[in-house]
Coordinates of C-alpha atoms (C1' of nucleotides) in Angstrom, one line a residue:
Chain A
M25 CA -46.1 23.8 -22.5
A26 CA -45.2 20.3 -21.6
R27 CA -44.4 19.2 -18.1
Q28 CA -41.0 20.2 -17.0
R29 CA -38.2 17.7 -17.1
K30 CA -37.7 15.7 -13.9
K31 CA -35.3 17.2 -11.5
F32 CA -34.1 13.9 -10.2
V33 CA -34.7 10.2 -10.4
R34 CA -35.2 8.0 -7.5
K35 CA -32.9 5.0 -7.3
S36 CA -32.6 2.0 -5.1
I37 CA -30.7 2.0 -1.9
P38 CA -27.9 -0.4 -3.1
F39 CA -27.6 1.6 -6.3
R40 CA -27.0 4.9 -4.5
K41 CA -24.7 3.4 -1.9
D42 CA -22.7 1.8 -4.7
S43 CA -22.6 5.1 -6.6
L44 CA -21.3 7.0 -3.5
I45 CA -18.8 4.4 -2.7
S46 CA -17.5 4.3 -6.2
A47 CA -17.3 8.0 -6.4
T48 CA -15.3 8.0 -3.1
L49 CA -12.8 5.4 -4.3
S50 CA -12.4 7.1 -7.7
L51 CA -11.7 10.4 -6.1
I52 CA -9.2 9.1 -3.6
A53 CA -7.4 7.1 -6.2
T54 CA -7.1 9.9 -8.7
E55 CA -6.8 13.1 -6.7
G56 CA -5.9 11.9 -3.2
I57 CA -7.7 11.6 0.0
D58 CA -8.0 15.4 0.6
A59 CA -10.0 15.7 -2.6
A60 CA -12.6 13.3 -1.2
T61 CA -14.9 15.9 0.4
V62 CA -18.6 15.3 0.7
R63 CA -19.3 17.9 -1.9
A64 CA -16.8 16.4 -4.4
I65 CA -18.1 12.9 -3.8
A66 CA -21.7 14.0 -4.3
K67 CA -20.8 15.8 -7.5
H68 CA -18.9 12.8 -8.8
A69 CA -22.0 10.6 -8.0
D70 CA -24.3 13.1 -9.7
V71 CA -26.1 13.8 -6.5
T72 CA -26.5 16.5 -4.0
P73 CA -24.3 16.6 -0.9
G74 CA -27.2 16.2 1.5
L75 CA -27.9 12.8 0.1
I76 CA -24.7 11.3 1.4
R77 CA -26.0 11.8 4.9
Y78 CA -29.2 10.1 4.0
Y79 CA -27.3 6.9 3.2
F80 CA -24.3 7.1 5.5
S81 CA -24.8 8.5 9.0
T82 CA -21.4 10.1 8.8
K83 CA -18.5 10.6 6.4
E84 CA -16.4 8.2 8.3
D85 CA -19.1 5.6 7.6
L86 CA -18.8 6.2 3.9
I87 CA -15.0 6.0 4.0
S88 CA -15.1 2.8 6.0
A89 CA -17.5 1.2 3.5
A90 CA -15.3 2.3 0.7
Y91 CA -12.3 0.7 2.3
K92 CA -14.1 -2.6 2.7
R93 CA -15.1 -2.6 -1.0
H94 CA -11.6 -1.8 -2.1
M95 CA -10.1 -4.6 -0.1
S96 CA -12.6 -7.1 -1.4
T97 CA -11.9 -6.0 -4.9
L98 CA -8.2 -6.5 -4.4
T99 CA -8.5 -10.0 -2.8
G100 CA -11.4 -10.9 -5.1
A101 CA -9.3 -10.4 -8.2
S102 CA -6.8 -13.0 -7.1
H103 CA -9.5 -15.3 -5.9
V104 CA -11.3 -15.4 -9.2
S105 CA -8.2 -16.6 -10.9
L106 CA -8.5 -19.9 -9.1
Q107 CA -11.9 -20.8 -10.2
S108 CA -12.2 -23.3 -13.0
M109 CA -8.7 -24.5 -12.0
E110 CA -9.8 -27.2 -9.7
N111 CA -8.1 -29.9 -11.8
V112 CA -5.0 -28.1 -12.5
K113 CA -1.6 -28.9 -11.0
P114 CA -1.0 -27.2 -7.7
A115 CA 2.1 -25.4 -8.9
E116 CA 0.2 -23.9 -11.8
R117 CA -2.6 -22.8 -9.5
L118 CA -0.1 -21.1 -7.2
A119 CA 1.5 -19.5 -10.2
A120 CA -1.8 -18.2 -11.5
F121 CA -2.6 -16.8 -8.1
V122 CA 0.7 -15.0 -7.9
S123 CA 0.4 -13.7 -11.5
A124 CA -3.1 -12.4 -10.9
S125 CA -1.9 -10.5 -7.9
L126 CA 1.0 -8.9 -9.8
T127 CA -0.8 -7.9 -13.0
P128 CA -3.2 -5.1 -13.7
P129 CA -5.8 -4.3 -12.6
V130 CA -4.5 -5.3 -9.2
V131 CA -1.1 -3.7 -9.9
D132 CA -2.2 -0.1 -10.5
P133 CA -1.3 3.3 -9.3
G134 CA -4.8 4.2 -8.2
S135 CA -5.1 0.9 -6.4
V136 CA -2.0 1.5 -4.4
A137 CA -2.9 5.1 -3.7
L138 CA -6.2 4.0 -2.4
W139 CA -4.6 1.4 -0.2
A140 CA -2.1 3.9 1.2
A141 CA -4.8 6.4 1.9
F142 CA -6.6 4.0 4.1
L143 CA -3.4 2.6 5.7
N144 CA -2.9 6.1 7.1
R145 CA -6.0 5.6 9.2
I146 CA -5.0 2.2 10.4
Q147 CA -3.7 3.4 13.7
N148 CA -6.5 5.6 14.8
D149 CA -9.6 3.9 13.2
E150 CA -10.3 0.5 14.8
K151 CA -12.8 -0.5 12.1
I152 CA -10.1 -0.1 9.4
R153 CA -7.5 -1.7 11.5
I154 CA -9.6 -4.8 11.9
A155 CA -10.5 -4.9 8.3
H156 CA -6.9 -4.6 7.3
K157 CA -5.9 -7.4 9.6
E158 CA -8.6 -9.7 8.2
A159 CA -7.7 -8.9 4.7
Y160 CA -4.0 -9.6 5.4
Y161 CA -4.6 -13.0 7.1
D162 CA -7.2 -14.0 4.5
F163 CA -4.7 -13.5 1.7
R164 CA -1.8 -15.0 3.5
D165 CA -3.8 -18.1 4.5
R166 CA -4.9 -18.6 1.0
L167 CA -1.3 -18.4 -0.1
E168 CA -0.4 -20.9 2.6
V169 CA -3.0 -23.4 1.3
L170 CA -1.7 -23.1 -2.2
I171 CA 1.9 -23.6 -1.1
G172 CA 0.9 -26.6 1.0
D173 CA -0.8 -28.2 -2.0
V174 CA 2.3 -27.8 -4.0
F175 CA 4.4 -29.6 -1.4
A176 CA 1.7 -32.3 -0.9
Q177 CA 1.7 -33.1 -4.6
L178 CA 5.5 -33.4 -4.6
G179 CA 5.4 -35.6 -1.6
K180 CA 7.5 -33.1 0.3
N181 CA 7.0 -33.0 4.1
V182 CA 7.1 -29.5 5.5
K183 CA 6.5 -28.5 9.1
A184 CA 3.5 -26.3 9.8
C185 CA 5.6 -23.4 11.2
E186 CA 7.8 -23.6 8.2
L187 CA 4.8 -23.4 5.9
V188 CA 3.7 -20.3 7.7
R189 CA 7.1 -18.8 7.3
L190 CA 7.0 -19.4 3.6
A191 CA 3.6 -17.9 3.3
I192 CA 4.7 -14.8 5.1
A193 CA 7.7 -14.5 2.8
S194 CA 5.7 -15.1 -0.4
N195 CA 3.1 -12.6 0.8
A196 CA 5.9 -10.1 1.4
V197 CA 7.2 -10.6 -2.1
I198 CA 3.8 -10.0 -3.6
D199 CA 3.1 -7.0 -1.4
G200 CA 6.4 -5.4 -2.1
L201 CA 6.3 -5.9 -5.9
W202 CA 2.6 -4.8 -6.0
L203 CA 3.5 -1.7 -4.1
E204 CA 6.5 -0.8 -6.3
G205 CA 4.7 -1.6 -9.5
G206 CA 1.8 0.7 -8.5
A207 CA 3.9 3.5 -7.1
L208 CA 6.4 3.6 -9.9
P209 CA 4.6 2.3 -12.9
D210 CA 7.3 3.5 -15.3
A211 CA 10.1 1.6 -13.5
F212 CA 9.1 -1.8 -14.8
K213 CA 8.3 -3.4 -18.2
P214 CA 4.9 -5.0 -18.6
G215 CA 4.9 -8.5 -17.2
E216 CA 8.3 -7.9 -15.5
I217 CA 6.8 -7.7 -12.0
A218 CA 4.8 -10.9 -12.4
E219 CA 7.8 -12.7 -13.7
I220 CA 10.1 -11.6 -10.9
G221 CA 7.4 -12.6 -8.4
L222 CA 7.1 -16.1 -9.9
K223 CA 10.8 -16.7 -9.9
S224 CA 11.3 -15.3 -6.4
I225 CA 8.5 -17.2 -4.8
G226 CA 9.7 -20.2 -6.6
A227 CA 13.1 -19.8 -5.1
I228 CA 11.7 -19.2 -1.7
I229 CA 9.6 -22.4 -1.6
G230 CA 12.2 -24.3 -3.6
V231 CA 9.8 -25.3 -6.4
A232 CA 10.0 -23.7 -9.9
L233 CA 6.8 -22.0 -10.8
P234 CA 5.6 -22.2 -14.4
K235 CA 5.8 -18.8 -16.1
G236 CA 3.2 -17.4 -18.5
A237 CA 0.3 -18.9 -16.8
Y238 CA -3.0 -19.0 -18.5
E239 CA -5.0 -15.8 -19.0
Y240 CA -2.4 -13.4 -17.8
E241 CA 0.2 -13.7 -20.5
N242 CA -0.4 -13.3 -24.2
H243 CA -1.1 -16.6 -25.7
S244 CA 0.7 -15.9 -29.0
A245 CA 4.0 -16.2 -27.4
G246 CA 3.3 -19.6 -25.9
Chain B
M27 CA 8.7 44.3 40.7
A28 CA 11.2 42.6 38.5
R29 CA 11.0 42.6 34.7
Q30 CA 8.4 40.4 33.3
R31 CA 9.4 36.9 32.1
K32 CA 10.3 36.7 28.5
K33 CA 7.4 35.9 26.2
F34 CA 9.5 33.9 23.7
V35 CA 13.0 33.0 22.9
R36 CA 14.7 33.6 19.6
K37 CA 16.2 30.5 18.0
S38 CA 18.3 29.8 15.0
I39 CA 16.9 29.1 11.6
P40 CA 17.9 25.4 11.5
F41 CA 16.6 24.9 15.0
R42 CA 13.2 26.2 14.2
K43 CA 13.0 24.4 10.9
D44 CA 14.0 21.2 12.6
S45 CA 11.4 21.7 15.3
L46 CA 8.6 22.3 12.8
I47 CA 9.6 19.3 10.7
S48 CA 9.8 17.1 13.7
A49 CA 6.5 18.2 15.0
T50 CA 5.0 17.5 11.6
L51 CA 6.4 14.0 11.4
S52 CA 5.4 13.2 14.9
L53 CA 1.8 14.4 14.4
I54 CA 1.4 12.5 11.1
A55 CA 2.9 9.3 12.6
T56 CA 0.7 9.3 15.7
E57 CA -2.5 10.9 14.7
G58 CA -2.6 10.7 11.0
I59 CA -2.2 13.2 8.2
D60 CA -5.5 15.0 8.9
A61 CA -4.2 16.0 12.4
A62 CA -1.2 17.8 10.9
T63 CA -2.8 21.2 10.6
V64 CA -0.7 24.3 10.8
R65 CA -2.1 25.1 14.2
A66 CA -1.5 21.6 15.6
I67 CA 2.0 21.6 14.2
A68 CA 2.8 25.0 15.8
K69 CA 1.4 23.9 19.1
H70 CA 3.5 20.7 19.0
A71 CA 6.6 22.8 18.3
D72 CA 5.8 25.3 21.0
V73 CA 5.4 28.0 18.6
T74 CA 2.7 30.3 17.2
P75 CA 1.0 29.3 13.9
G76 CA 2.2 32.4 12.2
L77 CA 5.8 31.3 12.6
I78 CA 5.3 28.4 10.2
R79 CA 4.9 30.8 7.3
Y80 CA 8.0 32.6 8.3
Y81 CA 10.1 29.6 7.7
F82 CA 8.0 27.8 5.1
S83 CA 6.4 29.7 2.3
T84 CA 3.5 27.3 2.3
K85 CA 2.2 24.3 4.2
E86 CA 3.1 22.1 1.2
D87 CA 6.7 23.2 1.5
L88 CA 6.7 22.0 5.1
I89 CA 5.1 18.7 4.2
S90 CA 7.6 18.2 1.4
A91 CA 10.6 19.0 3.7
A92 CA 9.2 16.6 6.3
Y93 CA 8.9 13.9 3.6
K94 CA 12.5 14.3 2.6
R95 CA 13.7 14.0 6.2
H96 CA 11.7 10.9 6.8
M97 CA 13.1 9.2 3.8
S98 CA 16.6 10.0 4.6
T99 CA 16.0 8.8 8.1
L100 CA 14.8 5.5 6.7
T101 CA 17.5 4.9 4.2
G102 CA 20.1 6.3 6.6
A103 CA 19.4 3.7 9.2
S104 CA 20.2 0.9 6.9
H105 CA 23.3 2.8 5.6
V106 CA 24.8 3.3 9.0
S107 CA 24.8 -0.4 9.5
L108 CA 27.4 -0.8 6.8
Q109 CA 30.0 1.5 8.3
S110 CA 32.9 0.0 10.1
M111 CA 32.1 -3.2 8.2
E112 CA 34.6 -2.6 5.4
N113 CA 36.6 -5.7 6.1
V114 CA 33.7 -8.0 6.7
K115 CA 32.6 -10.7 4.3
P116 CA 30.1 -9.6 1.7
A117 CA 27.5 -12.0 2.8
E118 CA 27.7 -10.7 6.3
R119 CA 27.5 -7.1 5.1
L120 CA 24.4 -7.9 3.1
A121 CA 22.9 -9.7 6.0
A122 CA 23.5 -6.7 8.3
F123 CA 21.9 -4.4 5.7
V124 CA 18.8 -6.6 5.5
S125 CA 18.6 -7.0 9.3
A126 CA 18.9 -3.3 9.9
S127 CA 16.1 -2.6 7.4
L128 CA 13.8 -5.2 9.1
T129 CA 14.4 -4.2 12.7
P130 CA 13.1 -1.3 14.8
P131 CA 13.3 1.6 14.5
V132 CA 12.9 1.1 10.8
V133 CA 10.2 -1.4 11.3
D134 CA 7.7 0.7 13.2
P135 CA 4.0 1.6 13.0
G136 CA 4.6 5.3 13.0
S137 CA 7.3 5.0 10.3
V138 CA 4.9 3.0 8.1
A139 CA 2.0 5.4 8.7
L140 CA 4.3 8.3 7.8
W141 CA 5.3 6.7 4.6
A142 CA 1.7 5.8 3.7
A143 CA 0.6 9.4 4.3
F144 CA 3.2 10.6 1.8
L145 CA 2.6 7.9 -0.7
N146 CA -0.9 9.2 -1.0
R147 CA 0.4 12.4 -2.5
I148 CA 2.8 10.7 -4.9
Q149 CA 0.4 10.9 -7.9
N150 CA -0.4 14.6 -7.6
D151 CA 2.7 16.1 -6.1
E152 CA 5.7 16.0 -8.4
K153 CA 8.2 16.9 -5.8
I154 CA 7.2 13.9 -3.7
R155 CA 7.0 11.6 -6.7
I156 CA 10.6 12.5 -7.6
A157 CA 11.8 12.1 -4.1
H158 CA 10.2 8.7 -3.8
K159 CA 11.7 7.6 -7.0
E160 CA 15.1 8.6 -5.9
A161 CA 14.8 7.0 -2.6
Y162 CA 13.6 3.7 -4.2
Y163 CA 16.4 3.5 -6.7
D164 CA 19.0 4.6 -4.1
F165 CA 18.0 1.7 -1.8
R166 CA 17.7 -0.8 -4.6
D167 CA 21.0 0.2 -6.1
R168 CA 22.7 -0.2 -2.8
L169 CA 21.2 -3.7 -2.5
E170 CA 22.4 -4.5 -6.0
V171 CA 26.0 -3.6 -5.1
L172 CA 25.8 -5.7 -1.9
I173 CA 24.5 -8.7 -3.8
G174 CA 27.0 -8.2 -6.5
D175 CA 29.8 -8.3 -3.9
V176 CA 28.5 -11.5 -2.5
F177 CA 28.6 -13.2 -6.0
A178 CA 32.1 -11.7 -6.7
Q179 CA 33.5 -13.1 -3.6
L180 CA 32.1 -16.6 -4.4
G181 CA 33.4 -16.4 -7.9
K182 CA 29.9 -16.6 -9.3
N183 CA 29.3 -15.0 -12.7
V184 CA 25.9 -13.3 -12.9
K185 CA 24.6 -11.3 -15.8
A186 CA 23.8 -7.6 -15.1
C187 CA 20.2 -7.9 -15.9
E188 CA 19.9 -10.9 -13.6
L189 CA 21.6 -8.9 -10.8
V190 CA 19.0 -6.2 -11.3
R191 CA 16.2 -8.7 -11.1
L192 CA 17.6 -10.1 -7.8
A193 CA 17.9 -6.6 -6.4
I194 CA 14.3 -5.8 -7.3
A195 CA 13.1 -9.1 -5.7
S196 CA 15.2 -8.6 -2.6
N197 CA 13.9 -5.0 -2.3
A198 CA 10.4 -6.3 -2.6
V199 CA 10.9 -8.8 0.2
I200 CA 12.2 -6.0 2.5
D201 CA 9.5 -3.6 1.5
G202 CA 6.7 -6.2 2.0
L203 CA 8.0 -7.4 5.4
W204 CA 8.7 -3.8 6.5
L205 CA 5.2 -2.9 5.7
E206 CA 3.5 -5.8 7.3
G207 CA 5.7 -5.6 10.4
G208 CA 4.8 -1.9 10.8
A209 CA 1.1 -2.2 9.9
L210 CA 0.5 -5.3 12.0
P211 CA 3.0 -5.1 14.8
D212 CA 1.2 -7.8 16.9
A213 CA 1.3 -10.3 14.1
F214 CA 5.0 -11.1 14.4
K215 CA 7.4 -12.1 17.1
P216 CA 10.4 -9.9 17.7
G217 CA 13.1 -10.8 15.3
E218 CA 10.8 -12.9 13.2
I219 CA 10.6 -10.5 10.4
A220 CA 14.3 -10.0 10.1
E221 CA 14.8 -13.8 10.2
I222 CA 12.3 -14.4 7.4
G223 CA 13.8 -11.6 5.4
L224 CA 17.3 -13.1 5.7
K225 CA 16.2 -16.6 4.7
S226 CA 14.0 -15.4 1.8
I227 CA 16.6 -13.2 0.3
G228 CA 19.1 -15.9 0.8
A229 CA 16.9 -18.3 -1.1
I230 CA 16.3 -15.8 -3.9
I231 CA 20.0 -15.1 -4.5
G232 CA 21.0 -18.7 -3.8
V233 CA 23.4 -17.9 -1.0
A234 CA 22.7 -18.6 2.6
L235 CA 22.8 -15.4 4.7
P236 CA 24.2 -15.6 8.2
K237 CA 21.6 -15.0 10.8
G238 CA 22.0 -13.1 14.0
A239 CA 24.3 -10.5 12.5
Y240 CA 26.1 -8.2 14.8
E241 CA 24.3 -5.5 16.8
Y242 CA 20.8 -6.5 15.9
E243 CA 20.6 -9.8 17.7
N244 CA 21.4 -10.4 21.3
H245 CA 25.0 -11.4 21.7
S246 CA 24.4 -13.8 24.6
A247 CA 23.0 -16.3 22.2
G248 CA 26.0 -16.3 19.9
Chain C
dT17 C1' 21.8 53.0 26.7
dC18 C1' 19.6 53.0 22.5
dA19 C1' 18.2 52.4 18.1
dC20 C1' 17.9 48.7 14.6
dT21 C1' 17.0 44.4 12.6
dA22 C1' 14.9 40.1 12.6
dA23 C1' 12.2 36.7 15.0
dT24 C1' 7.9 35.9 17.0
dT25 C1' 3.2 36.7 18.3
dA26 C1' -1.4 38.5 17.5
dT27 C1' -5.2 39.3 14.8
dA28 C1' -8.0 39.0 10.8
dC29 C1' -10.2 36.9 6.8
dA30 C1' -12.1 34.4 3.2
dA31 C1' -12.8 29.7 1.8
dT32 C1' -13.9 25.1 2.8
dT33 C1' -15.5 21.5 5.7
dG34 C1' -18.9 18.2 7.8
dT35 C1' -23.3 18.3 9.4
dA36 C1' -28.1 19.5 10.5
dT37 C1' -32.7 20.6 9.1
dA38 C1' -36.3 22.4 6.2
dA39 C1' -38.3 22.4 1.7
dT40 C1' -39.3 20.0 -2.5
dT41 C1' -40.1 16.3 -5.7
dT42 C1' -40.9 11.5 -7.2
dC43 C1' -43.0 7.3 -7.0
dT44 C1' -46.4 3.9 -5.4
dA45 C1' -50.6 2.1 -3.4
dT46 C1' -55.2 2.8 -3.3
Chain D
dA24 C1' -56.6 10.8 -9.6
dT25 C1' -54.6 11.5 -5.3
dA26 C1' -52.7 11.1 -0.7
dG27 C1' -48.9 9.6 1.7
dA28 C1' -44.3 7.9 2.2
dA29 C1' -39.7 8.0 0.8
dA30 C1' -36.0 10.0 -1.8
dT31 C1' -33.8 14.0 -3.1
dT32 C1' -32.6 18.8 -3.1
dA33 C1' -32.0 23.3 -1.0
dT34 C1' -30.4 26.1 2.5
dA35 C1' -28.1 27.2 6.6
dC36 C1' -24.5 27.0 10.2
dA37 C1' -20.7 26.7 13.2
dA38 C1' -16.1 25.0 13.2
dT39 C1' -11.8 24.6 11.0
dT40 C1' -8.6 25.5 7.5
dG41 C1' -4.5 27.9 5.2
dT42 C1' -2.9 32.3 4.6
dA43 C1' -2.0 37.2 4.9
dT44 C1' -0.6 41.2 7.5
dA45 C1' 0.0 44.1 11.4
dA46 C1' 1.7 44.5 16.0
dT47 C1' 5.1 43.2 19.4
dT48 C1' 9.3 41.5 21.3
dA49 C1' 14.1 39.9 21.7
dG50 C1' 18.6 40.1 20.8
dT51 C1' 22.8 42.8 18.8
dG52 C1' 26.2 46.2 17.7
dA53 C1' 27.6 51.0 18.5

DNA sequence: TCACTAATTATACAATTGTATAATTTCTAT
DNA sequence: ATAGAAATTATACAATTGTATAATTAGTGA
């Protein structure tokens, strides 16, 4: 008889790490943090539990890596929206950024659940606390730049501390809407959250933000 | 020799339930959800693990009860601020409500951690999902009434759907600021969050909200 | 004082958890 | 082809978990 089928296939280190991180995120998002046991994660990644320890020295290491990837996914989605918009009016760039942050896949129950699961560890896990802080300031600073650009183009002169205040407030609007949209997906119509976000941030900074920006709304209605 | 010291004291049902719920909340808030084991909770409540099952048929029951109490604590804190303000101008009542929601003890790391721990279960635990939904709408509706009163007093006519939108947006501002203030307590000066909240919501609804409302700010500055 | 009820503790148990280590299998270089 | 290194699986283990049940203890009314 022919040689028996292979019992496993060797994969590269990045591949396996990615698989395990993806499996971890997927499990936490869909079944909650308690479901993310080493055995469940391994099964989800089509791998044996022992392999986890081969790539991550401890489970906390894996969780920490998963957190970082989730955060970069979140912030990355908003960031991508600004590429190829170099020559677009500042107000439209800001609107695109806000829209992207308040539209699927950023606004998503699993995404919020994931974030909440990690937030729970923020107090007792320094790695996660630092990562959270960095992600928060990164996002807020980007928002501040975008808002500053809008004012610059309009010739408005705004004090630095005032600009910070507006960025904090705009960030809060996005966070709050993102949260509610993800936690209570049935409570809002599609597009409603992004629309409210645009109007609200527009009111806060005193500049109307164009609605229905680019890729995020259906073009047929424009 | 005298009779040996009592090995335990009998307490009333509400007392023990309260103790156990408090211990649960305290543990989750300070050490995270994983630390809230039946044994740790019992120890925290100066009780034997077995007693938990005497008052709560399952651990999930206890967790669920703890969630409800936490939510009513949160919303209650904002609600109390409106009592004995029946004859105050609507804008000041709204301001007091916002201030109370964005000031300790509502804004607090433990409070946010607690809320995040429960949010993680929102997808897979129907009881918690329903409780969350109710708490959200309860808070938002109250906000909507307060905003509506402000407009009524100013003689402004605002459509119902527009009022809802403003309540959603204001709620998002509060949620976002509350979250960031609790998760990153060092990132903000005392009173800064409440101040930003008042200005932002004021901008959103188009009505300046009085700062330094009542009990929440130091009276010496007034 | 004394039984009786209900609250509390004590003990036990099976399942699950993270981790450690030994045993295999695959792939690559020679 | 084959040996050796590296990746993967297999197995084991002690600790912890939620829960169930039996054994005590405290308070109450007669």
